[in-house]
């Protein structure tokens, strides 16, 4: 009988549970609470299944937007890259054309014999007989510079004769000052290639070389020439021009003394033992020291050109616009007269 007691209890529990179900929630069993939780969970399942696709769709849309934005950025970057490449190719083509033009001009000049066997002689030739490209390029640039200076001189003369306005004269004067600045710029580049060529004045006519000072004109001498052509000057302008001449003269003297000192130290460096006591090693050491000292010549040429440039700029600041135009005209006529005198001297009949 004891074996079947659990069934009796189950039967009693079943009857009790039926009675409990017939009652209107008078009492609540743990099993019923569990059943209710299962019902609520089952009711929640459809809602979760409905909300999950919405979230998934939103994430998909966000991913699609990111992909589209990234594709648009890639297309824009590719477009810019193509534009840069096109500009670079155009720049290369332009440089190639300029190089071809420069080579053609060099060949034309070489055929005319201006460099080889001409006035430059051996100074432009290396051991292999090739032309110094830096000097050849400067010769062409300086030739163009002289042509443009002649054009500017004619324009200034025409403008002054036509009583042009101060604004027109101001534009011509500024263009003339920039033209001289350009000459100093290309000289600085050439000095690095062959400073002796610039200092010798082989790029100028013989008459211009007669007045040469460290690769160009003496500012103080040129200021005297200009001031005589600019009268009448006011008393204040006269004092300013005189002071500028004195300052230029002092700076010229300082540079000349420095150049003399360089020549002296260079001579002392090259003075070697006449009996060769110290041998070849000491000789090569002397040459190395001398080479180092010669590099200072570039600085001397640049300083001299800077002094010339400052003299022109200060003169422009002292004078009025119309006086500056007259001064540049006088300067252009002065150099043209020197070049003409050289041509006449070269073509003079033999005595």
mmCIF file of C-alpha atoms in Angstrom:
data_model
loop_
_atom_site.group_PDB
_atom_site.id
_atom_site.type_symbol
_atom_site.label_atom_id
_atom_site.label_comp_id
_atom_site.label_asym_id
_atom_site.label_seq_id
_atom_site.Cartn_x
_atom_site.Cartn_y
_atom_site.Cartn_z
ATOM 1 C CA UNK A 1 0.000 0.000 0.000
ATOM 2 C CA UNK A 2 2.869 2.362 0.665
ATOM 3 C CA UNK A 3 4.045 1.995 -2.939
ATOM 4 C CA UNK A 4 0.935 3.586 -4.289
ATOM 5 C CA UNK A 5 0.826 6.481 -1.872
ATOM 6 C CA UNK A 6 2.405 8.918 -4.391
ATOM 7 C CA UNK A 7 -0.456 8.232 -6.796
ATOM 8 C CA UNK A 8 -2.891 9.046 -4.097
ATOM 9 C CA UNK A 9 -1.156 12.296 -3.502
ATOM 10 C CA UNK A 10 -1.120 13.049 -7.261
ATOM 11 C CA UNK A 11 -4.816 12.417 -7.436
ATOM 12 C CA UNK A 12 -5.446 14.653 -4.524
ATOM 13 C CA UNK A 13 -3.237 17.369 -6.154
ATOM 14 C CA UNK A 14 -5.097 17.034 -9.415
ATOM 15 C CA UNK A 15 -8.470 17.496 -7.701
ATOM 16 C CA UNK A 16 -7.144 20.431 -5.774
ATOM 17 C CA UNK A 17 -5.796 22.035 -8.943
ATOM 18 C CA UNK A 18 -9.181 21.594 -10.663
ATOM 19 C CA UNK A 19 -10.866 23.200 -7.721
ATOM 20 C CA UNK A 20 -8.368 26.016 -7.834
ATOM 21 C CA UNK A 21 -8.980 26.576 -11.552
ATOM 22 C CA UNK A 22 -12.712 26.768 -10.923
ATOM 23 C CA UNK A 23 -12.113 29.468 -8.400
ATOM 24 C CA UNK A 24 -11.596 32.976 -9.699
ATOM 25 C CA UNK A 25 -7.923 33.438 -8.639
ATOM 26 C CA UNK A 26 -8.740 32.886 -5.031
ATOM 27 C CA UNK A 27 -5.300 31.294 -4.653
ATOM 28 C CA UNK A 28 -2.326 30.935 -6.971
ATOM 29 C CA UNK A 29 0.003 27.940 -7.214
ATOM 30 C CA UNK A 30 3.693 28.064 -8.256
ATOM 31 C CA UNK A 31 2.921 26.019 -11.337
ATOM 32 C CA UNK A 32 0.307 28.529 -12.406
ATOM 33 C CA UNK A 33 2.728 31.379 -12.021
ATOM 34 C CA UNK A 34 5.196 29.498 -14.191
ATOM 35 C CA UNK A 35 2.526 28.947 -16.821
ATOM 36 C CA UNK A 36 1.688 32.636 -16.825
ATOM 37 C CA UNK A 37 5.337 33.566 -17.320
ATOM 38 C CA UNK A 38 5.479 31.217 -20.296
ATOM 39 C CA UNK A 39 2.382 32.854 -21.736
ATOM 40 C CA UNK A 40 3.901 36.298 -21.394
ATOM 41 C CA UNK A 41 7.113 35.108 -23.013
ATOM 42 C CA UNK A 42 5.141 33.614 -25.874
ATOM 43 C CA UNK A 43 3.260 36.874 -26.283
ATOM 44 C CA UNK A 44 6.549 38.759 -26.431
ATOM 45 C CA UNK A 45 8.079 36.569 -29.111
ATOM 46 C CA UNK A 46 6.083 38.002 -32.043
ATOM 47 C CA UNK A 47 7.028 41.553 -31.009
ATOM 48 C CA UNK A 48 10.734 40.701 -30.953
ATOM 49 C CA UNK A 49 10.469 38.993 -34.295
ATOM 50 C CA UNK A 50 8.813 42.101 -35.713
ATOM 51 C CA UNK A 51 11.307 44.624 -34.293
ATOM 52 C CA UNK A 52 14.452 42.746 -35.259
ATOM 53 C CA UNK A 53 13.933 43.137 -39.046
ATOM 54 C CA UNK A 54 13.482 46.902 -38.578
ATOM 55 C CA UNK A 55 16.782 47.228 -36.781
ATOM 56 C CA UNK A 56 18.426 45.067 -39.384
ATOM 57 C CA UNK A 57 17.033 47.257 -42.193
ATOM 58 C CA UNK A 58 18.348 50.418 -40.499
ATOM 59 C CA UNK A 59 21.815 48.927 -40.115
ATOM 60 C CA UNK A 60 21.753 47.848 -43.753
ATOM 61 C CA UNK A 61 20.761 51.368 -44.839
ATOM 62 C CA UNK A 62 23.547 52.898 -42.769
ATOM 63 C CA UNK A 63 26.083 50.519 -44.284
ATOM 64 C CA UNK A 64 24.817 51.354 -47.764
ATOM 65 C CA UNK A 65 25.153 55.090 -47.079
ATOM 66 C CA UNK A 66 28.727 54.600 -45.871
ATOM 67 C CA UNK A 67 29.583 52.619 -48.987
ATOM 68 C CA UNK A 68 28.047 55.269 -51.224
ATOM 69 C CA UNK A 69 29.899 58.052 -49.456
ATOM 70 C CA UNK A 70 33.137 56.130 -49.696
ATOM 71 C CA UNK A 71 32.609 55.516 -53.396
ATOM 72 C CA UNK A 72 31.887 59.207 -53.942
ATOM 73 C CA UNK A 73 35.056 60.155 -52.055
ATOM 74 C CA UNK A 74 37.075 57.686 -54.103
ATOM 75 C CA UNK A 75 35.672 59.096 -57.332
ATOM 76 C CA UNK A 76 36.502 62.652 -56.241
ATOM 77 C CA UNK A 77 40.022 61.646 -55.217
ATOM 78 C CA UNK A 78 40.517 59.891 -58.546
ATOM 79 C CA UNK A 79 39.266 62.970 -60.408
ATOM 80 C CA UNK A 80 41.668 65.240 -58.542
ATOM 81 C CA UNK A 81 44.498 62.804 -59.155
ATOM 82 C CA UNK A 82 43.766 62.854 -62.892
ATOM 83 C CA UNK A 83 43.762 66.652 -62.877
ATOM 84 C CA UNK A 84 47.088 66.776 -61.058
ATOM 85 C CA UNK A 85 48.568 64.260 -63.442
ATOM 86 C CA UNK A 86 47.306 66.246 -66.425
ATOM 87 C CA UNK A 87 48.797 69.479 -65.043
ATOM 88 C CA UNK A 88 52.087 67.700 -64.362
ATOM 89 C CA UNK A 89 52.211 66.324 -67.894
ATOM 90 C CA UNK A 90 51.471 69.785 -69.312
ATOM 91 C CA UNK A 91 54.251 71.261 -67.174
ATOM 92 C CA UNK A 92 56.685 68.624 -68.400
ATOM 93 C CA UNK A 93 55.697 69.296 -71.996
ATOM 94 C CA UNK A 94 56.154 73.039 -71.508
ATOM 95 C CA UNK A 95 59.571 72.499 -69.945
ATOM 96 C CA UNK A 96 60.535 70.199 -72.799
ATOM 97 C CA UNK A 97 59.563 72.820 -75.378
ATOM 98 C CA UNK A 98 61.548 75.495 -73.538
ATOM 99 C CA UNK A 99 64.546 73.194 -73.370
ATOM 100 C CA UNK A 100 64.314 72.457 -77.087
ATOM 101 C CA UNK A 101 64.102 76.173 -77.824
ATOM 102 C CA UNK A 102 67.121 76.850 -75.633
ATOM 103 C CA UNK A 103 69.102 74.106 -77.350
ATOM 104 C CA UNK A 104 68.202 75.533 -80.759
ATOM 105 C CA UNK A 105 69.315 78.998 -79.715
ATOM 106 C CA UNK A 106 72.554 77.599 -78.335
ATOM 107 C CA UNK A 107 73.193 75.749 -81.577
ATOM 108 C CA UNK A 108 72.530 78.885 -83.613
ATOM 109 C CA UNK A 109 74.893 80.900 -81.466
ATOM 110 C CA UNK A 110 77.496 78.141 -81.591
ATOM 111 C CA UNK A 111 77.310 78.094 -85.393
ATOM 112 C CA UNK A 112 77.882 81.839 -85.498
ATOM 113 C CA UNK A 113 81.081 81.318 -83.555
ATOM 114 C CA UNK A 114 80.240 83.679 -80.729
ATOM 115 C CA UNK A 115 81.483 81.312 -78.036
ATOM 116 C CA UNK A 116 83.935 78.914 -79.605
ATOM 117 C CA UNK A 117 86.763 80.870 -81.199
ATOM 118 C CA UNK A 118 84.870 84.098 -80.524
ATOM 119 C CA UNK A 119 85.217 86.731 -77.864
ATOM 120 C CA UNK A 120 84.911 84.234 -75.018
ATOM 121 C CA UNK A 121 87.755 82.113 -76.315
ATOM 122 C CA UNK A 122 89.166 79.541 -73.977
ATOM 123 C CA UNK A 123 87.258 80.820 -70.938
ATOM 124 C CA UNK A 124 84.097 78.987 -71.978
ATOM 125 C CA UNK A 125 85.870 75.768 -72.969
ATOM 126 C CA UNK A 126 86.539 72.873 -70.654
ATOM 127 C CA UNK A 127 89.245 70.260 -71.038
ATOM 128 C CA UNK A 128 87.064 68.390 -73.521
ATOM 129 C CA UNK A 129 86.399 71.525 -75.583
ATOM 130 C CA UNK A 130 82.736 71.726 -74.554
ATOM 131 C CA UNK A 131 80.998 75.025 -73.981
ATOM 132 C CA UNK A 132 80.290 76.148 -70.412
ATOM 133 C CA UNK A 133 76.502 75.920 -70.439
ATOM 134 C CA UNK A 134 76.118 78.407 -67.570
ATOM 135 C CA UNK A 135 78.092 81.088 -69.405
ATOM 136 C CA UNK A 136 76.378 80.364 -72.710
ATOM 137 C CA UNK A 137 72.953 80.690 -71.095
ATOM 138 C CA UNK A 138 73.971 83.953 -69.427
ATOM 139 C CA UNK A 139 75.251 85.331 -72.737
ATOM 140 C CA UNK A 140 71.862 84.719 -74.337
ATOM 141 C CA UNK A 141 69.972 86.123 -71.358
ATOM 142 C CA UNK A 142 72.157 89.203 -71.286
ATOM 143 C CA UNK A 143 71.649 89.687 -75.026
ATOM 144 C CA UNK A 144 67.882 89.636 -74.482
ATOM 145 C CA UNK A 145 68.329 91.973 -71.516
ATOM 146 C CA UNK A 146 70.159 94.550 -73.653
ATOM 147 C CA UNK A 147 67.461 94.357 -76.326
ATOM 148 C CA UNK A 148 64.730 94.938 -73.757
ATOM 149 C CA UNK A 149 66.682 97.795 -72.196
ATOM 150 C CA UNK A 150 66.871 99.493 -75.594
ATOM 151 C CA UNK A 151 63.111 99.066 -75.975
ATOM 152 C CA UNK A 152 62.459 100.533 -72.539
ATOM 153 C CA UNK A 153 64.768 103.447 -73.291
ATOM 154 C CA UNK A 154 62.797 104.218 -76.441
ATOM 155 C CA UNK A 155 59.508 103.985 -74.521
ATOM 156 C CA UNK A 156 60.760 106.365 -71.832
ATOM 157 C CA UNK A 157 61.957 108.863 -74.427
ATOM 158 C CA UNK A 158 58.628 108.745 -76.258
ATOM 159 C CA UNK A 159 56.637 109.110 -73.019
ATOM 160 C CA UNK A 160 58.690 112.108 -71.844
ATOM 161 C CA UNK A 161 58.446 113.796 -75.221
ATOM 162 C CA UNK A 162 54.675 113.230 -75.264
ATOM 163 C CA UNK A 163 54.345 114.668 -71.712
ATOM 164 C CA UNK A 164 52.770 111.451 -70.447
ATOM 165 C CA UNK A 165 51.012 111.392 -67.083
ATOM 166 C CA UNK A 166 52.856 110.587 -63.877
ATOM 167 C CA UNK A 167 50.975 107.293 -63.664
ATOM 168 C CA UNK A 168 52.257 106.164 -67.079
ATOM 169 C CA UNK A 169 55.783 107.270 -66.213
ATOM 170 C CA UNK A 170 55.547 105.504 -62.853
ATOM 171 C CA UNK A 171 54.707 102.212 -64.565
ATOM 172 C CA UNK A 172 57.625 102.612 -66.981
ATOM 173 C CA UNK A 173 60.032 103.470 -64.169
ATOM 174 C CA UNK A 174 58.979 100.476 -62.067
ATOM 175 C CA UNK A 175 59.427 98.233 -65.078
ATOM 176 C CA UNK A 176 62.916 99.661 -65.627
ATOM 177 C CA UNK A 177 63.938 99.088 -61.995
ATOM 178 C CA UNK A 178 62.680 95.483 -62.159
ATOM 179 C CA UNK A 179 64.695 95.052 -65.346
ATOM 180 C CA UNK A 180 67.927 95.916 -63.542
ATOM 181 C CA UNK A 181 66.931 93.648 -60.652
ATOM 182 C CA UNK A 182 66.615 90.818 -63.142
ATOM 183 C CA UNK A 183 70.161 91.483 -64.383
ATOM 184 C CA UNK A 184 71.529 91.211 -60.841
ATOM 185 C CA UNK A 185 69.581 87.974 -60.384
ATOM 186 C CA UNK A 186 71.019 86.212 -63.444
ATOM 187 C CA UNK A 187 74.499 87.479 -62.563
ATOM 188 C CA UNK A 188 74.227 85.859 -59.129
ATOM 189 C CA UNK A 189 73.362 82.558 -60.784
ATOM 190 C CA UNK A 190 76.259 82.840 -63.247
ATOM 191 C CA UNK A 191 78.722 83.734 -60.487
ATOM 192 C CA UNK A 192 78.263 80.237 -59.083
ATOM 193 C CA UNK A 193 79.150 78.795 -62.484
ATOM 194 C CA UNK A 194 82.227 80.936 -63.267
ATOM 195 C CA UNK A 195 82.912 83.991 -61.107
ATOM 196 C CA UNK A 196 86.079 84.860 -63.056
ATOM 197 C CA UNK A 197 84.030 85.213 -66.206
ATOM 198 C CA UNK A 198 81.802 87.827 -64.566
ATOM 199 C CA UNK A 199 84.690 89.717 -62.977
ATOM 200 C CA UNK A 200 86.625 89.808 -66.248
ATOM 201 C CA UNK A 201 83.717 91.534 -67.993
ATOM 202 C CA UNK A 202 83.980 89.336 -71.090
ATOM 203 C CA UNK A 203 80.207 89.583 -71.441
ATOM 204 C CA UNK A 204 80.470 93.366 -71.933
ATOM 205 C CA UNK A 205 81.921 95.413 -74.751
ATOM 206 C CA UNK A 206 85.569 96.556 -74.527
ATOM 207 C CA UNK A 207 84.624 100.145 -73.689
ATOM 208 C CA UNK A 208 82.343 98.971 -70.874
ATOM 209 C CA UNK A 209 85.153 96.795 -69.541
ATOM 210 C CA UNK A 210 87.327 99.893 -69.349
ATOM 211 C CA UNK A 211 85.009 101.200 -66.575
ATOM 212 C CA UNK A 212 84.516 97.805 -64.935
ATOM 213 C CA UNK A 213 84.585 97.384 -61.150
ATOM 214 C CA UNK A 214 83.998 93.910 -59.625
ATOM 215 C CA UNK A 215 81.828 92.731 -62.500
ATOM 216 C CA UNK A 216 79.876 95.948 -63.111
ATOM 217 C CA UNK A 217 79.739 99.718 -62.911
ATOM 218 C CA UNK A 218 80.842 101.796 -59.938
ATOM 219 C CA UNK A 219 77.702 103.155 -58.253
ATOM 220 C CA UNK A 220 79.383 106.401 -57.160
ATOM 221 C CA UNK A 221 80.614 107.196 -60.682
ATOM 222 C CA UNK A 222 77.255 106.437 -62.204
ATOM 223 C CA UNK A 223 75.455 108.636 -59.655
ATOM 224 C CA UNK A 224 77.654 111.538 -60.723
ATOM 225 C CA UNK A 225 76.730 110.965 -64.352
ATOM 226 C CA UNK A 226 73.012 110.817 -63.501
ATOM 227 C CA UNK A 227 72.940 113.834 -61.184
ATOM 228 C CA UNK A 228 74.383 116.025 -63.931
ATOM 229 C CA UNK A 229 71.507 114.990 -66.205
ATOM 230 C CA UNK A 230 68.748 115.585 -63.646
ATOM 231 C CA UNK A 231 69.137 119.285 -62.947
ATOM 232 C CA UNK A 232 67.438 121.230 -61.588
ATOM 233 C CA UNK A 233 67.316 119.404 -58.250
ATOM 234 C CA UNK A 234 65.986 120.872 -55.044
ATOM 235 C CA UNK A 235 68.391 121.639 -52.231
ATOM 236 C CA UNK A 236 67.094 118.671 -50.246
ATOM 237 C CA UNK A 237 67.535 116.379 -53.245
ATOM 238 C CA UNK A 238 71.067 117.661 -53.797
ATOM 239 C CA UNK A 239 72.008 116.875 -50.198
ATOM 240 C CA UNK A 240 70.464 113.410 -50.472
ATOM 241 C CA UNK A 241 72.248 112.641 -53.761
ATOM 242 C CA UNK A 242 75.569 113.879 -52.369
ATOM 243 C CA UNK A 243 75.141 111.738 -49.248
ATOM 244 C CA UNK A 244 74.284 108.725 -51.394
ATOM 245 C CA UNK A 245 77.412 109.256 -53.481
ATOM 246 C CA UNK A 246 79.590 109.445 -50.365
ATOM 247 C CA UNK A 247 78.061 106.304 -48.847
ATOM 248 C CA UNK A 248 78.492 104.458 -52.135
ATOM 249 C CA UNK A 249 82.128 105.571 -52.355
ATOM 250 C CA UNK A 250 82.833 104.353 -48.821
ATOM 251 C CA UNK A 251 81.222 100.974 -49.512
ATOM 252 C CA UNK A 252 83.186 100.667 -52.754
ATOM 253 C CA UNK A 253 86.447 101.407 -50.917
ATOM 254 C CA UNK A 254 85.643 98.767 -48.303
ATOM 255 C CA UNK A 255 84.965 96.134 -50.959
ATOM 256 C CA UNK A 256 88.085 97.094 -52.904
ATOM 257 C CA UNK A 257 90.207 96.807 -49.762
ATOM 258 C CA UNK A 258 88.676 93.425 -49.020
ATOM 259 C CA UNK A 259 89.464 92.271 -52.542
ATOM 260 C CA UNK A 260 93.047 93.480 -52.207
ATOM 261 C CA UNK A 261 93.344 91.587 -48.923
ATOM 262 C CA UNK A 262 92.042 88.438 -50.619
ATOM 263 C CA UNK A 263 94.648 88.776 -53.373
ATOM 264 C CA UNK A 264 97.386 89.186 -50.774
ATOM 265 C CA UNK A 265 96.383 86.135 -48.716
ATOM 266 C CA UNK A 266 95.949 84.080 -51.867
ATOM 267 C CA UNK A 267 99.457 85.004 -53.014
ATOM 268 C CA UNK A 268 100.869 84.082 -49.629
ATOM 269 C CA UNK A 269 99.054 80.759 -49.731
ATOM 270 C CA UNK A 270 100.428 79.907 -53.161
ATOM 271 C CA UNK A 271 104.005 80.878 -52.252
ATOM 272 C CA UNK A 272 105.504 77.383 -51.911
ATOM 273 C CA UNK A 273 108.947 76.112 -50.960
ATOM 274 C CA UNK A 274 111.228 76.603 -54.021
ATOM 275 C CA UNK A 275 113.217 73.480 -53.147
ATOM 276 C CA UNK A 276 110.153 71.284 -52.672
ATOM 277 C CA UNK A 277 111.104 70.320 -49.139
ATOM 278 C CA UNK A 278 107.557 69.486 -48.072
ATOM 279 C CA UNK A 279 106.719 67.437 -51.140
ATOM 280 C CA UNK A 280 103.500 66.907 -53.109
ATOM 281 C CA UNK A 281 101.320 66.507 -50.029
ATOM 282 C CA UNK A 282 102.012 70.060 -48.898
ATOM 283 C CA UNK A 283 101.478 71.305 -52.448
ATOM 284 C CA UNK A 284 98.014 69.768 -52.653
ATOM 285 C CA UNK A 285 97.192 71.206 -49.253
ATOM 286 C CA UNK A 286 98.104 74.662 -50.534
ATOM 287 C CA UNK A 287 95.854 74.181 -53.558
ATOM 288 C CA UNK A 288 92.944 73.157 -51.342
ATOM 289 C CA UNK A 289 93.348 76.257 -49.166
ATOM 290 C CA UNK A 290 93.598 78.472 -52.261
ATOM 291 C CA UNK A 291 90.409 76.968 -53.700
ATOM 292 C CA UNK A 292 88.578 77.714 -50.463
ATOM 293 C CA UNK A 293 89.748 81.341 -50.542
ATOM 294 C CA UNK A 294 88.667 81.769 -54.168
ATOM 295 C CA UNK A 295 85.095 80.924 -53.211
ATOM 296 C CA UNK A 296 84.965 84.326 -51.492
ATOM 297 C CA UNK A 297 85.000 85.970 -54.934
ATOM 298 C CA UNK A 298 81.349 85.008 -55.400
ATOM 299 C CA UNK A 299 80.495 86.932 -52.255
ATOM 300 C CA UNK A 300 82.404 89.996 -53.522
ATOM 301 C CA UNK A 301 80.480 90.025 -56.814
ATOM 302 C CA UNK A 302 77.153 89.614 -55.027
ATOM 303 C CA UNK A 303 77.961 92.408 -52.574
ATOM 304 C CA UNK A 304 79.008 94.719 -55.392
ATOM 305 C CA UNK A 305 75.773 94.017 -57.274
ATOM 306 C CA UNK A 306 73.801 94.590 -54.072
ATOM 307 C CA UNK A 307 75.498 97.983 -53.724
ATOM 308 C CA UNK A 308 74.589 98.847 -57.323
ATOM 309 C CA UNK A 309 71.013 97.720 -56.766
ATOM 310 C CA UNK A 310 70.678 99.786 -53.599
ATOM 311 C CA UNK A 311 72.098 102.867 -55.306
ATOM 312 C CA UNK A 312 69.450 102.648 -58.032
ATOM 313 C CA UNK A 313 66.676 102.091 -55.498
ATOM 314 C CA UNK A 314 67.790 104.977 -53.260
ATOM 315 C CA UNK A 315 68.072 107.281 -56.266
ATOM 316 C CA UNK A 316 64.533 106.349 -57.235
ATOM 317 C CA UNK A 317 63.339 107.194 -53.707
ATOM 318 C CA UNK A 318 65.030 110.613 -53.813
ATOM 319 C CA UNK A 319 63.723 111.691 -57.209
ATOM 320 C CA UNK A 320 60.210 112.444 -58.390
ATOM 321 C CA UNK A 321 58.520 110.144 -60.885
ATOM 322 C CA UNK A 322 59.381 112.352 -63.844
ATOM 323 C CA UNK A 323 62.962 112.775 -62.655
ATOM 324 C CA UNK A 324 63.293 109.009 -62.213
ATOM 325 C CA UNK A 325 62.111 108.523 -65.783
ATOM 326 C CA UNK A 326 64.709 110.981 -67.005
ATOM 327 C CA UNK A 327 67.353 109.251 -64.898
ATOM 328 C CA UNK A 328 66.606 105.805 -66.343
ATOM 329 C CA UNK A 329 66.608 107.319 -69.831
ATOM 330 C CA UNK A 330 70.026 108.888 -69.191
ATOM 331 C CA UNK A 331 71.307 105.571 -67.822
ATOM 332 C CA UNK A 332 70.118 103.652 -70.872
ATOM 333 C CA UNK A 333 71.609 106.234 -73.251
ATOM 334 C CA UNK A 334 74.915 106.140 -71.354
ATOM 335 C CA UNK A 335 75.343 102.374 -71.702
ATOM 336 C CA UNK A 336 74.210 102.499 -75.316
ATOM 337 C CA UNK A 337 76.843 105.137 -76.045
ATOM 338 C CA UNK A 338 79.520 102.899 -74.529
ATOM 339 C CA UNK A 339 78.397 99.985 -76.706
ATOM 340 C CA UNK A 340 78.324 102.182 -79.793
ATOM 341 C CA UNK A 341 81.802 103.493 -79.026
ATOM 342 C CA UNK A 342 83.062 99.907 -78.816
ATOM 343 C CA UNK A 343 81.564 99.104 -82.199
ATOM 344 C CA UNK A 344 83.142 102.185 -83.763
ATOM 345 C CA UNK A 345 86.496 101.339 -82.188
ATOM 346 C CA UNK A 346 86.342 97.765 -83.464
ATOM 347 C CA UNK A 347 85.535 98.875 -87.023
ATOM 348 C CA UNK A 348 88.002 101.770 -87.180
ATOM 349 C CA UNK A 349 90.348 101.740 -90.196
ATOM 350 C CA UNK A 350 93.911 100.634 -89.506
ATOM 351 C CA UNK A 351 96.289 103.487 -88.823
#
